C-alpha cells in the first residue's frame, strides 16, 4: 500500500514536473499586451475579430509544439540551434530583432503596471520603479521560482473575464456566427488589429522562452508526449480567455465602439461587477504584467547570451557573466525608464509593441520551420506535413498583412 | 622570436584568402580548412579552395607561403578535387559556431574563431593555436569579408582577447564512429573534478552528454553522475546501453546508485540491475525498497563494523583491509552479541589512543541512532541538534542497516 502510494505520488510529481513550461508560457501569453490588445479588439470592432481566434489558436499550438519538440529532442535552446545551423551573422541579426521586440514588450509590461495602479491613484513615478526593483531582485536573488506559483495561481483572476462575458448578456448569436465567419476589411486600423492579435498570441519571445524552459526542465523526447498535451491545453486556455475578453469588451461597448485610451476604459469589461470592476481589472493586469516582466528580460538575456556564446545564468556571479547581467539590468532599467517619461502614451505603446511582435514573428517562424525539418537534428521527430503547412501559412499570412498595412499607410499617409 | 618567423592568422582571415599557382594566377579562394587529427592533432592538413563550382583540396605540403598581404602561394600544381573525407575535422563546418569544452576553464564554450600560428620552416604551414571566444572574435566574425584584415586587427586591439589554448579544448562528437575516425577522445575530461564535469554535462544536450558518459572511465562517470541533478541522472542512464549504465552504477556507492535508479522507469531500472554484478546489486536492491524521503532512502549501506572487544591494534589491522571505505568514514561501529550495534567510535579518536586500548573505551558515551522509516525532516533535525557528521540507521533487531552522512543531509536540504 505504502509502495503504491509512493508510486502514485511519483507519477503525480512527474506530471507536475512536465506540467510546467507549456502551461506557464500559455499563462504568460495573456500579459499586459494581451489584455489590452484583446480589449481594444472587442471595444473597437465588437465581435468582428472573434473569427481570428480559431486559426490563431491552431497556429499557436503548432508553433508552441514545434518549440517544445525541438527542445525535448535536441536538448538545446532555439538561439543555440540558430547559431549552430546558421552561423554567427544570422544569429546576431535575429538577436538584434529579438532584443528590439522584447524591449518593447518589457516596456508594455511596465506600462501595464503603471496603468493598473494608476486606477487607484498610485503615481507611475512610484509604481514603475518599485516594480523594476522587485523584478530585478526576484530573478537575481534566485527566489523567483517560489514566487512563480503565486503568479500562476493569481491568474485565476482571468475567470472574472469569463463571468463578465456572460453577465454583460452579449449577443451570443452574433458572437458565435462571427467566430466562424472570416471577415477581411482593407482598413489600416483593422489590419493593424489583426497583426497585433497574432503578435500578442504568438509572440516571438515565447518561442525562445518555451524551448529554453523545456530544455531547463530536462524533458526528454520520451516524456515529450505528456508535454504535447500540456502545450495544447495551455494554448486552448489562452484563447478561451482571449475570447471572453473580446466578448466582455464588445458587450460593454455595444452600440458605441471606441478606441481604448486608458485602463479605466479597458476595465469597463468588468462593468457587471459594479464597484469591484476596477479592483478586478487592476489586480489581473498587475499580476500579468509583473509575471511577464519577470520572465521577459531574463529570457531575452538568456537567449542572446546563448546564441552569441556568452556565459549566462543567475547562478553565475556578475563577474563571471557580465554581459548577461548587464543586458538583463539594462532591459529592466530602460524598459521602466521609458515608461516614466512624462506624458508617455501608455496604451498606444502597449498596442504598438504587439504589432511589432506580429511583424517580427514570420522571421523567427521561418527559421523555426527550417530547423524543425532538419533530419540531422530532429531524427524521426521532424515536422509532419500538416505542421509545416500551418506554420508556412501563418508566416505568409502575417507577411501579407504587414505588406498590406504598409501599402495602406503609404497610400493614406497620416 | 622576431616578427618575421613568428606570426599568427585568424580563421576569419584565412577564409576568402586568394590562392595562387606557380605562374601567379589566382586559382580560387579558401573556403574551409581541415585538420586530420589521426596524422597531426593541430596542423592544418588540407585547404579547401573554391574554384568556380567545384572545390579543390590542397595539402599542406603543396604550399610555399602564406601571408595576409599576398595570400597563399602554391609550390606544386597537382591539384585534386575535394571529395568529402571522413577523417577531416573541417573548421568551418565542424568547429565554428559549435560548442566545445574548455577543460582548463571547466566550462562549455562556443567557438567564434580559431587562431593559427604560421610556422615558417622551409614552407609555411598553419597550426591551430587557440580557439577564440568572447566579444573580440564576435566582432571579427561580424566584419569578416567586409573590412580589410589589417584594419580589423587595429580596431579590435582595445577589446580584451578571450581564447582557449587548443590543448585544453575537448571537442564534442556524439557519433561514435566519427569520433574514432577523428581521433576524438574524452580523456581530458577524466582529469576534471567530478563535480565540475557534472556541471559541464548539465549544460550539454542529451546526445553529447550520453556520448561523454559512455566513453569516459566508468569510475569517473559514476562520480560525475552522482553530482548531476537526479532527474537528469535518470535520463542519462535510460539513454545508455544497459551494460554501460550498469558498469557506471556499479562504481557508485549503493545509496547514490539507488538515488539514481529511483527516478527511472521500473523496467529500465530492472534492465540495469540485471546487468549488474552481484555484490553492489544486493545493497542497491535493498535500498530501493525504502521510501526516498526516509532515513532508509538517505542512507548508505557501506560501513565499518568491528567487534566491541577489539583493541586498537587489532582494529588498525582490520581497517587496512577496508581501505576503500575509509575515505568517507567518520564513525566506526562496534557490535556486540547478535550483531547488535552497541557504540560508535569517531575515527579521529584512534590517532591519540594507545595500541592496547579497547575500542569500547574510545566510543561516544551515547549512541545516537535512527530507524530506516524515520522521516527525512527528523533526520536533518538530529544532525542539527547533535552536530553530527554521521548517523547510524538501525534495524528493529539492533543490527546496522546503514549510515547517513552529513553530505546526504546537505543534498536533501539543497533540494528544497
Coordinates of N, CA and C in Angstrom, one line a residue, chain A residues 43-253:
Chain A
X43 N -13.5 46.3 -28.0 CA -14.1 47.6 -27.8 C -14.3 48.4 -29.1
X44 N -13.3 48.2 -30.0 CA -13.3 49.0 -31.3 C -14.1 48.2 -32.4
X45 N -13.9 46.9 -32.4 CA -14.5 46.1 -33.5 C -15.6 45.1 -33.1
X46 N -16.0 45.3 -31.8 CA -17.0 44.4 -31.2 C -16.7 42.9 -31.5
X47 N -17.7 42.2 -32.1 CA -17.5 40.7 -32.2 C -16.6 40.4 -33.4
X48 N -16.4 41.4 -34.3 CA -15.8 41.1 -35.6 C -14.5 40.3 -35.5
X49 N -13.6 40.6 -34.5 CA -12.3 39.9 -34.5 C -12.4 38.4 -34.1
X50 N -13.5 38.0 -33.6 CA -13.6 36.6 -33.0 C -13.2 35.5 -33.9
X51 N -13.5 35.7 -35.2 CA -13.1 34.6 -36.2 C -11.7 34.3 -36.2
X52 N -10.8 35.3 -35.8 CA -9.4 35.1 -35.9 C -8.9 34.1 -34.9
X53 N -9.7 33.9 -33.8 CA -9.2 33.2 -32.7 C -8.9 31.7 -33.0
X54 N -9.8 31.1 -33.9 CA -9.6 29.7 -34.2 C -8.3 29.5 -35.0
X55 N -8.1 30.2 -36.1 CA -6.9 30.0 -36.8 C -5.7 30.4 -36.0
X56 N -5.8 31.4 -35.2 CA -4.6 31.8 -34.3 C -4.3 30.7 -33.3
X57 N -5.4 30.1 -32.8 CA -5.1 29.0 -31.8 C -4.4 27.9 -32.5
X58 N -4.8 27.5 -33.7 CA -4.2 26.4 -34.3 C -2.7 26.7 -34.6
X59 N -2.5 27.9 -35.1 CA -1.1 28.4 -35.4 C -0.3 28.4 -34.1
X60 N -0.9 28.8 -33.0 CA -0.2 28.9 -31.7 C 0.2 27.5 -31.2
X61 N -0.8 26.6 -31.3 CA -0.5 25.2 -30.9 C 0.7 24.6 -31.7
X62 N 0.6 24.9 -33.0 CA 1.6 24.3 -33.9 C 3.0 24.9 -33.6
X63 N 3.1 26.2 -33.4 CA 4.4 26.8 -33.2 C 4.9 26.4 -31.8
X64 N 4.0 26.4 -30.8 CA 4.5 26.0 -29.4 C 4.9 24.6 -29.4
X65 N 4.2 23.8 -30.2 CA 4.5 22.3 -30.2 C 5.9 22.1 -30.9
X66 N 6.1 22.9 -31.9 CA 7.4 22.8 -32.6 C 8.5 23.1 -31.7
X67 N 8.4 24.2 -30.9 CA 9.4 24.6 -30.0 C 9.7 23.6 -28.9
X68 N 8.6 23.1 -28.3 CA 8.9 22.2 -27.2 C 9.4 20.9 -27.8
X69 N 9.0 20.5 -29.0 CA 9.6 19.3 -29.6 C 11.1 19.5 -29.9
X70 N 11.4 20.6 -30.4 CA 12.8 20.9 -30.7 C 13.6 20.8 -29.4
X71 N 13.1 21.4 -28.3 CA 13.8 21.5 -27.0 C 14.0 20.1 -26.5
X72 N 12.9 19.3 -26.6 CA 13.0 17.9 -26.0 C 13.9 17.0 -26.8
X73 N 13.9 17.1 -28.1 CA 14.7 16.2 -28.9 C 16.2 16.6 -28.9
X74 N 16.5 17.9 -29.1 CA 17.9 18.3 -29.2 C 18.5 18.7 -27.8
X75 N 17.7 19.0 -26.9 CA 18.2 19.4 -25.6 C 18.9 20.8 -25.7
X76 N 18.6 21.6 -26.7 CA 19.2 22.8 -26.9 C 18.2 23.9 -27.1
X77 N 18.5 25.2 -26.7 CA 17.6 26.3 -26.9 C 17.5 26.7 -28.3
X78 N 16.5 27.5 -28.6 CA 16.3 28.0 -30.0 C 17.5 28.8 -30.5
X79 N 18.0 29.7 -29.7 CA 19.1 30.5 -30.2 C 20.4 29.7 -30.4
X80 N 20.6 28.6 -29.5 CA 21.7 27.7 -29.7 C 21.6 27.0 -31.1
X81 N 20.4 26.6 -31.4 CA 20.2 25.9 -32.7 C 20.4 26.8 -33.9
X82 N 19.9 28.0 -33.8 CA 20.0 29.0 -34.9 C 21.5 29.3 -35.1
X83 N 22.2 29.4 -34.0 CA 23.7 29.6 -34.1 C 24.4 28.5 -34.7
X84 N 24.1 27.3 -34.3 CA 24.8 26.1 -34.8 C 24.5 25.8 -36.3
X85 N 23.3 26.2 -36.7 CA 22.9 25.8 -38.1 C 23.1 27.0 -39.0
X86 N 23.0 28.2 -38.5 CA 23.0 29.4 -39.5 C 24.2 30.3 -39.3
X87 N 25.1 30.0 -38.3 CA 26.3 30.9 -38.1 C 26.0 32.1 -37.3
X88 N 27.1 32.8 -37.1 CA 27.1 34.0 -36.2 C 26.3 35.2 -36.7
X89 N 26.5 35.5 -38.0 CA 25.9 36.7 -38.5 C 24.4 36.7 -38.4
X90 N 23.9 35.6 -38.9 CA 22.4 35.4 -38.9 C 21.9 35.5 -37.4
X91 N 22.6 34.8 -36.5 CA 22.2 34.8 -35.1 C 22.3 36.2 -34.6
X92 N 23.3 36.9 -34.9 CA 23.4 38.3 -34.4 C 22.2 39.1 -34.9
X93 N 21.9 39.0 -36.2 CA 20.7 39.7 -36.7 C 19.5 39.4 -36.0
X94 N 19.2 38.1 -35.8 CA 18.0 37.7 -35.1 C 18.0 38.2 -33.7
X95 N 19.1 38.1 -33.0 CA 19.2 38.6 -31.6 C 18.9 40.1 -31.5
X96 N 19.4 40.8 -32.5 CA 19.0 42.3 -32.5 C 17.5 42.5 -32.6
X97 N 16.9 41.7 -33.5 CA 15.5 41.8 -33.7 C 14.8 41.4 -32.4
X98 N 15.3 40.3 -31.8 CA 14.6 39.8 -30.6 C 14.7 40.8 -29.5
X99 N 15.9 41.4 -29.3 CA 16.1 42.4 -28.2 C 15.1 43.6 -28.5
X100 N 15.0 44.0 -29.7 CA 14.2 45.1 -30.0 C 12.7 44.8 -29.7
X101 N 12.3 43.6 -30.2 CA 10.9 43.2 -29.9 C 10.6 43.0 -28.4
X102 N 11.5 42.3 -27.8 CA 11.3 42.1 -26.4 C 11.4 43.3 -25.5
X103 N 12.3 44.3 -26.0 CA 12.3 45.5 -25.2 C 11.0 46.2 -25.2
X104 N 10.4 46.3 -26.4 CA 9.1 46.9 -26.5 C 8.0 46.2 -25.6
X105 N 8.2 44.9 -25.5 CA 7.3 44.1 -24.7 C 7.5 44.4 -23.2
X106 N 8.8 44.5 -22.8 CA 9.1 44.9 -21.5 C 8.5 46.3 -21.1
X107 N 8.7 47.2 -22.1 CA 8.0 48.5 -21.9 C 6.5 48.3 -21.6
X108 N 5.9 47.4 -22.5 CA 4.5 47.2 -22.3 C 4.1 46.7 -21.0
X109 N 5.0 45.8 -20.4 CA 4.7 45.2 -19.1 C 4.7 46.3 -18.0
X110 N 5.8 47.1 -18.1 CA 5.9 48.2 -17.1 C 4.7 49.2 -17.3
X111 N 4.3 49.4 -18.5 CA 3.2 50.3 -18.8 C 1.9 49.7 -18.2
X112 N 1.9 48.3 -18.2 CA 0.8 47.6 -17.6 C 0.7 47.8 -16.1
X113 N 1.9 47.8 -15.5 CA 2.0 48.0 -14.1 C 1.5 49.5 -13.8
X114 N 2.0 50.4 -14.6 CA 1.7 51.8 -14.3 C 0.2 52.0 -14.5
X115 N -0.4 51.5 -15.5 CA -1.9 51.8 -15.7 C -2.7 51.0 -14.7
X116 N -2.3 49.8 -14.3 CA -3.1 49.1 -13.3 C -3.2 49.8 -12.0
X117 N -2.0 50.4 -11.6 CA -2.0 51.0 -10.3 C -2.5 52.5 -10.4
X118 N -2.5 53.0 -11.6 CA -2.9 54.4 -11.8 C -4.4 54.5 -11.5
X119 N -5.2 53.3 -11.7 CA -6.6 53.3 -11.4 C -6.9 53.6 -10.0
X120 N -5.9 53.3 -9.1 CA -6.0 53.6 -7.7 C -5.2 54.8 -7.3
X121 N -4.9 55.6 -8.2 CA -4.2 56.9 -7.9 C -2.8 56.7 -7.5
X122 N -2.1 55.6 -7.7 CA -0.7 55.4 -7.4 C 0.1 56.0 -8.6
X123 N 0.9 56.9 -8.4 CA 1.7 57.6 -9.5 C 2.6 56.6 -10.1
X124 N 2.8 56.7 -11.4 CA 3.7 55.8 -12.1 C 5.1 56.0 -11.7
X125 N 5.4 57.2 -11.1 CA 6.8 57.5 -10.7 C 7.1 56.7 -9.5
X126 N 6.1 56.2 -8.8 CA 6.3 55.3 -7.7 C 6.2 53.8 -8.1
X127 N 5.1 53.5 -8.8 CA 4.8 52.1 -9.1 C 5.8 51.5 -10.0
X128 N 6.3 52.2 -11.0 CA 7.1 51.5 -12.0 C 8.5 51.3 -11.5
X129 N 9.2 52.3 -10.8 CA 10.5 52.0 -10.3 C 10.4 50.9 -9.2
X130 N 9.4 50.8 -8.4 CA 9.2 49.8 -7.4 C 9.1 48.4 -8.1
X131 N 8.3 48.3 -9.2 CA 8.2 47.1 -9.9 C 9.5 46.7 -10.5
X132 N 10.2 47.6 -11.0 CA 11.5 47.3 -11.7 C 12.5 46.7 -10.7
X133 N 12.5 47.3 -9.5 CA 13.5 46.8 -8.5 C 13.0 45.4 -8.0
X134 N 11.7 45.3 -7.8 CA 11.2 44.0 -7.4 C 11.6 42.9 -8.4
X135 N 11.3 43.1 -9.7 CA 11.6 42.2 -10.7 C 13.1 41.8 -10.8
X136 N 13.9 42.8 -10.7 CA 15.3 42.6 -10.8 C 15.8 41.7 -9.6
X137 N 15.3 42.0 -8.4 CA 15.8 41.2 -7.3 C 15.2 39.8 -7.3
X138 N 14.0 39.6 -7.7 CA 13.4 38.3 -7.7 C 14.2 37.3 -8.5
X139 N 14.7 37.8 -9.7 CA 15.4 36.8 -10.6 C 16.9 36.7 -10.0
X140 N 17.5 37.8 -9.7 CA 18.9 37.7 -9.4 C 19.2 37.1 -8.0
X141 N 18.3 37.3 -7.1 CA 18.5 36.7 -5.8 C 17.9 35.3 -5.7
X142 N 17.4 34.8 -6.9 CA 17.0 33.4 -7.0 C 15.8 33.0 -6.3
X143 N 14.9 33.9 -5.9 CA 13.7 33.4 -5.3 C 12.5 33.5 -6.2
X144 N 12.8 33.7 -7.5 CA 11.7 33.7 -8.5 C 10.9 32.5 -8.5
X145 N 11.6 31.3 -8.4 CA 10.9 30.0 -8.6 C 9.8 29.9 -7.6
X146 N 10.0 30.3 -6.3 CA 8.9 30.2 -5.3 C 7.8 31.1 -5.6
X147 N 8.1 32.3 -6.2 CA 7.0 33.3 -6.4 C 6.2 32.9 -7.7
X148 N 6.8 32.1 -8.6 CA 6.2 31.8 -9.8 C 4.8 31.2 -9.5
X149 N 4.7 30.3 -8.5 CA 3.5 29.6 -8.2 C 2.4 30.6 -7.8
X150 N 2.8 31.6 -7.1 CA 1.8 32.6 -6.7 C 1.3 33.4 -7.9
X151 N 2.2 33.7 -8.8 CA 1.7 34.4 -10.1 C 0.8 33.5 -10.8
X152 N 1.2 32.2 -10.9 CA 0.3 31.3 -11.7 C -1.1 31.2 -11.0
X153 N -1.1 31.1 -9.7 CA -2.3 30.9 -9.0 C -3.2 32.2 -9.2
X154 N -2.5 33.3 -9.1 CA -3.3 34.6 -9.2 C -3.9 34.8 -10.6
X155 N -3.5 34.0 -11.6 CA -4.1 34.1 -12.9 C -5.5 33.6 -12.9
X156 N -5.9 33.0 -11.8 CA -7.3 32.6 -11.7 C -8.2 33.8 -11.8
X157 N -7.7 35.0 -11.6 CA -8.5 36.2 -11.8 C -9.1 36.2 -13.2
X158 N -8.4 35.6 -14.2 CA -9.0 35.7 -15.5 C -10.4 35.1 -15.6
X159 N -10.7 34.2 -14.7 CA -12.0 33.6 -14.7 C -13.1 34.7 -14.7
X160 N -12.7 35.9 -14.0 CA -13.6 37.0 -14.0 C -14.0 37.4 -15.4
X161 N -13.1 37.3 -16.3 CA -13.5 37.7 -17.7 C -14.6 36.8 -18.2
X162 N -14.4 35.5 -17.9 CA -15.4 34.5 -18.4 C -16.8 34.9 -17.8
X163 N -16.8 35.2 -16.5 CA -18.1 35.5 -15.8 C -18.6 36.8 -16.4
X164 N -17.7 37.8 -16.6 CA -18.2 39.1 -17.1 C -18.7 38.9 -18.5
X165 N -18.1 38.0 -19.3 CA -18.5 37.7 -20.6 C -20.0 37.3 -20.6
X166 N -20.4 36.5 -19.6 CA -21.8 36.0 -19.5 C -22.7 37.1 -19.0
X167 N -22.2 37.9 -18.0 CA -23.0 38.8 -17.3 C -23.4 40.0 -18.2
X168 N -22.5 40.4 -19.1 CA -22.9 41.5 -20.0 C -24.0 41.2 -21.0
X169 N -24.5 39.9 -20.9 CA -25.5 39.4 -21.8 C -25.2 39.8 -23.2
X170 N -24.1 39.2 -23.7 CA -23.7 39.6 -25.1 C -24.7 39.0 -26.1
X171 N -24.6 39.4 -27.3 CA -25.4 38.8 -28.4 C -24.7 37.5 -28.8
X172 N -25.1 36.4 -28.1 CA -24.4 35.2 -28.4 C -24.5 34.7 -29.8
X173 N -25.7 35.0 -30.4 CA -26.0 34.6 -31.7 C -24.9 35.2 -32.7
X174 N -24.7 36.5 -32.5 CA -23.8 37.2 -33.4 C -22.3 36.7 -33.1
X175 N -22.1 36.6 -31.8 CA -20.7 36.2 -31.3 C -20.4 34.8 -32.0
X176 N -21.3 33.9 -32.0 CA -21.0 32.6 -32.5 C -20.8 32.6 -34.0
X177 N -21.7 33.4 -34.7 CA -21.5 33.5 -36.1 C -20.2 34.1 -36.5
X178 N -19.9 35.2 -35.9 CA -18.6 35.9 -36.2 C -17.4 35.0 -35.9
X179 N -17.6 34.1 -34.9 CA -16.5 33.2 -34.6 C -16.0 32.3 -35.7
X180 N -16.9 32.0 -36.6 CA -16.6 31.1 -37.7 C -16.7 31.7 -39.0
X181 N -17.1 33.0 -39.1 CA -17.2 33.7 -40.4 C -16.1 34.7 -40.6
X182 N -15.0 34.3 -41.3 CA -13.9 35.3 -41.5 C -14.4 36.5 -42.2
X183 N -13.9 37.7 -41.8 CA -14.2 38.9 -42.5 C -13.0 39.8 -42.6
X184 N -12.6 40.1 -43.8 CA -11.5 40.9 -44.1 C -11.9 42.3 -44.5
X185 N -11.4 43.4 -43.9 CA -11.7 44.7 -44.3 C -10.3 45.4 -44.6
X186 N -10.2 46.0 -45.8 CA -9.0 46.6 -46.1 C -8.9 48.0 -45.5
X187 N -8.7 48.0 -44.2 CA -8.7 49.2 -43.4 C -7.5 49.1 -42.5
X188 N -6.7 50.2 -42.5 CA -5.4 50.2 -41.7 C -5.6 49.8 -40.3
X189 N -6.7 50.3 -39.7 CA -6.9 50.0 -38.3 C -7.2 48.6 -38.0
X190 N -8.0 48.0 -38.9 CA -8.5 46.6 -38.8 C -7.3 45.7 -39.0
X191 N -6.5 46.0 -40.0 CA -5.3 45.1 -40.3 C -4.3 45.2 -39.1
X192 N -4.1 46.4 -38.7 CA -3.2 46.6 -37.5 C -3.7 45.8 -36.4
X193 N -5.0 45.8 -36.1 CA -5.5 45.0 -35.0 C -5.3 43.5 -35.2
X194 N -5.4 43.0 -36.5 CA -5.2 41.6 -36.8 C -3.7 41.2 -36.5
X195 N -2.8 42.1 -37.0 CA -1.4 41.8 -36.8 C -1.1 41.7 -35.3
X196 N -1.7 42.7 -34.5 CA -1.4 42.8 -33.1 C -2.0 41.5 -32.4
X197 N -3.1 41.0 -32.9 CA -3.7 39.9 -32.3 C -2.8 38.6 -32.5
X198 N -2.3 38.5 -33.7 CA -1.4 37.4 -34.0 C -0.1 37.6 -33.1
X199 N 0.4 38.8 -33.1 CA 1.7 39.1 -32.4 C 1.6 38.9 -30.9
X200 N 0.4 39.2 -30.3 CA 0.3 39.1 -28.9 C 0.1 37.6 -28.5
X201 N -0.6 36.9 -29.4 CA -0.8 35.5 -29.0 C 0.4 34.6 -29.3
X202 N 1.0 34.8 -30.5 CA 2.1 34.0 -30.9 C 3.4 34.9 -30.9
X203 N 3.7 35.4 -29.7 CA 4.8 36.3 -29.6 C 6.2 35.6 -29.8
X204 N 7.1 36.3 -30.6 CA 8.4 35.7 -30.8 C 9.1 35.3 -29.5
X205 N 9.0 36.1 -28.5 CA 9.8 35.7 -27.3 C 9.4 34.4 -26.7
X206 N 8.1 34.1 -26.9 CA 7.5 32.9 -26.3 C 8.2 31.7 -26.9
X207 N 8.6 31.7 -28.1 CA 9.2 30.5 -28.7 C 10.6 30.3 -28.1
X208 N 11.3 31.4 -27.8 CA 12.6 31.2 -27.2 C 12.4 30.8 -25.7
X209 N 11.5 31.4 -25.1 CA 11.3 31.1 -23.7 C 10.8 29.6 -23.5
X210 N 9.9 29.2 -24.3 CA 9.3 27.9 -24.1 C 10.4 26.8 -24.4
X211 N 11.1 27.0 -25.5 CA 12.1 26.0 -25.8 C 13.2 25.9 -24.7
X212 N 13.6 27.1 -24.2 CA 14.6 27.1 -23.1 C 14.1 26.4 -21.9
X213 N 12.8 26.7 -21.6 CA 12.2 26.1 -20.4 C 12.1 24.6 -20.5
X214 N 11.7 24.1 -21.7 CA 11.7 22.7 -21.9 C 13.0 22.0 -21.7
X215 N 14.1 22.7 -22.2 CA 15.4 22.2 -22.0 C 15.8 22.2 -20.5
X216 N 15.5 23.3 -19.9 CA 15.8 23.5 -18.5 C 15.2 22.5 -17.6
X217 N 14.0 22.1 -17.9 CA 13.3 21.1 -17.2 C 13.8 19.7 -17.4
X218 N 14.6 19.6 -18.5 CA 15.2 18.3 -18.8 C 14.2 17.3 -19.4
X219 N 13.1 17.8 -20.0 CA 12.1 17.0 -20.6 C 12.8 16.3 -21.8
X220 N 12.7 15.0 -21.9 CA 13.4 14.2 -23.0 C 12.3 13.9 -24.0
X221 N 12.9 13.4 -25.2 CA 12.0 13.0 -26.3 C 10.9 12.0 -25.8
X222 N 11.3 11.1 -24.9 CA 10.4 10.1 -24.4 C 9.2 10.7 -23.7
X223 N 9.5 11.6 -22.8 CA 8.4 12.2 -22.0 C 7.6 13.2 -22.7
X224 N 8.0 13.4 -24.0 CA 7.5 14.5 -24.7 C 6.0 14.5 -24.9
X225 N 5.5 13.3 -25.1 CA 4.1 13.1 -25.3 C 3.2 13.9 -24.3
X226 N 3.6 13.8 -23.0 CA 2.9 14.5 -21.9 C 3.0 16.0 -22.1
X227 N 4.1 16.4 -22.6 CA 4.4 17.8 -22.9 C 3.5 18.4 -23.9
X228 N 3.2 17.5 -25.0 CA 2.4 18.0 -26.1 C 1.0 18.3 -25.6
X229 N 0.5 17.4 -24.7 CA -0.9 17.6 -24.2 C -0.9 18.9 -23.4
X230 N 0.1 19.1 -22.7 CA 0.2 20.3 -21.9 C 0.2 21.6 -22.7
X231 N 1.0 21.5 -23.8 CA 1.0 22.7 -24.7 C -0.4 23.0 -25.3
X232 N -1.0 21.9 -25.7 CA -2.3 22.1 -26.4 C -3.3 22.7 -25.3
X233 N -3.4 22.1 -24.2 CA -4.3 22.6 -23.1 C -4.0 24.1 -22.8
X234 N -2.7 24.4 -22.7 CA -2.4 25.8 -22.4 C -2.8 26.7 -23.5
X235 N -2.6 26.3 -24.7 CA -2.9 27.2 -25.9 C -4.4 27.4 -25.9
X236 N -5.2 26.3 -25.8 CA -6.7 26.5 -25.8 C -7.1 27.4 -24.7
X237 N -6.6 27.2 -23.5 CA -7.0 28.0 -22.4 C -6.7 29.5 -22.7
X238 N -5.5 29.8 -23.2 CA -5.2 31.2 -23.6 C -6.3 31.8 -24.5
X239 N -6.7 31.0 -25.5 CA -7.6 31.5 -26.5 C -9.0 31.7 -25.9
X240 N -9.4 30.7 -25.0 CA -10.7 30.9 -24.4 C -10.7 32.2 -23.6
X241 N -9.7 32.5 -22.9 CA -9.7 33.7 -22.1 C -9.7 34.9 -23.1
X242 N -8.9 34.8 -24.2 CA -9.0 35.9 -25.2 C -10.4 36.1 -25.7
X243 N -11.1 35.0 -26.0 CA -12.4 35.0 -26.5 C -13.3 35.8 -25.5
X244 N -13.2 35.5 -24.2 CA -14.1 36.2 -23.3 C -13.7 37.6 -23.0
X245 N -12.4 37.9 -23.1 CA -12.0 39.4 -23.0 C -12.7 40.1 -24.1
X246 N -12.6 39.6 -25.4 CA -13.2 40.3 -26.5 C -14.8 40.4 -26.3
X247 N -15.4 39.3 -25.9 CA -16.8 39.3 -25.7 C -17.3 40.3 -24.7
X248 N -16.5 40.3 -23.5 CA -16.9 41.2 -22.4 C -16.8 42.6 -22.9
X249 N -15.7 42.9 -23.6 CA -15.5 44.3 -24.1 C -16.5 44.7 -25.1
X250 N -16.8 43.7 -26.0 CA -17.8 44.0 -27.1 C -19.1 44.3 -26.4
X251 N -19.4 43.5 -25.4 CA -20.7 43.7 -24.7 C -20.7 45.1 -24.0
X252 N -19.6 45.5 -23.4 CA -19.6 46.8 -22.7 C -19.7 48.0 -23.7
X253 N -19.1 47.8 -24.9 CA -19.1 48.9 -25.9 C -20.1 48.7 -27.0

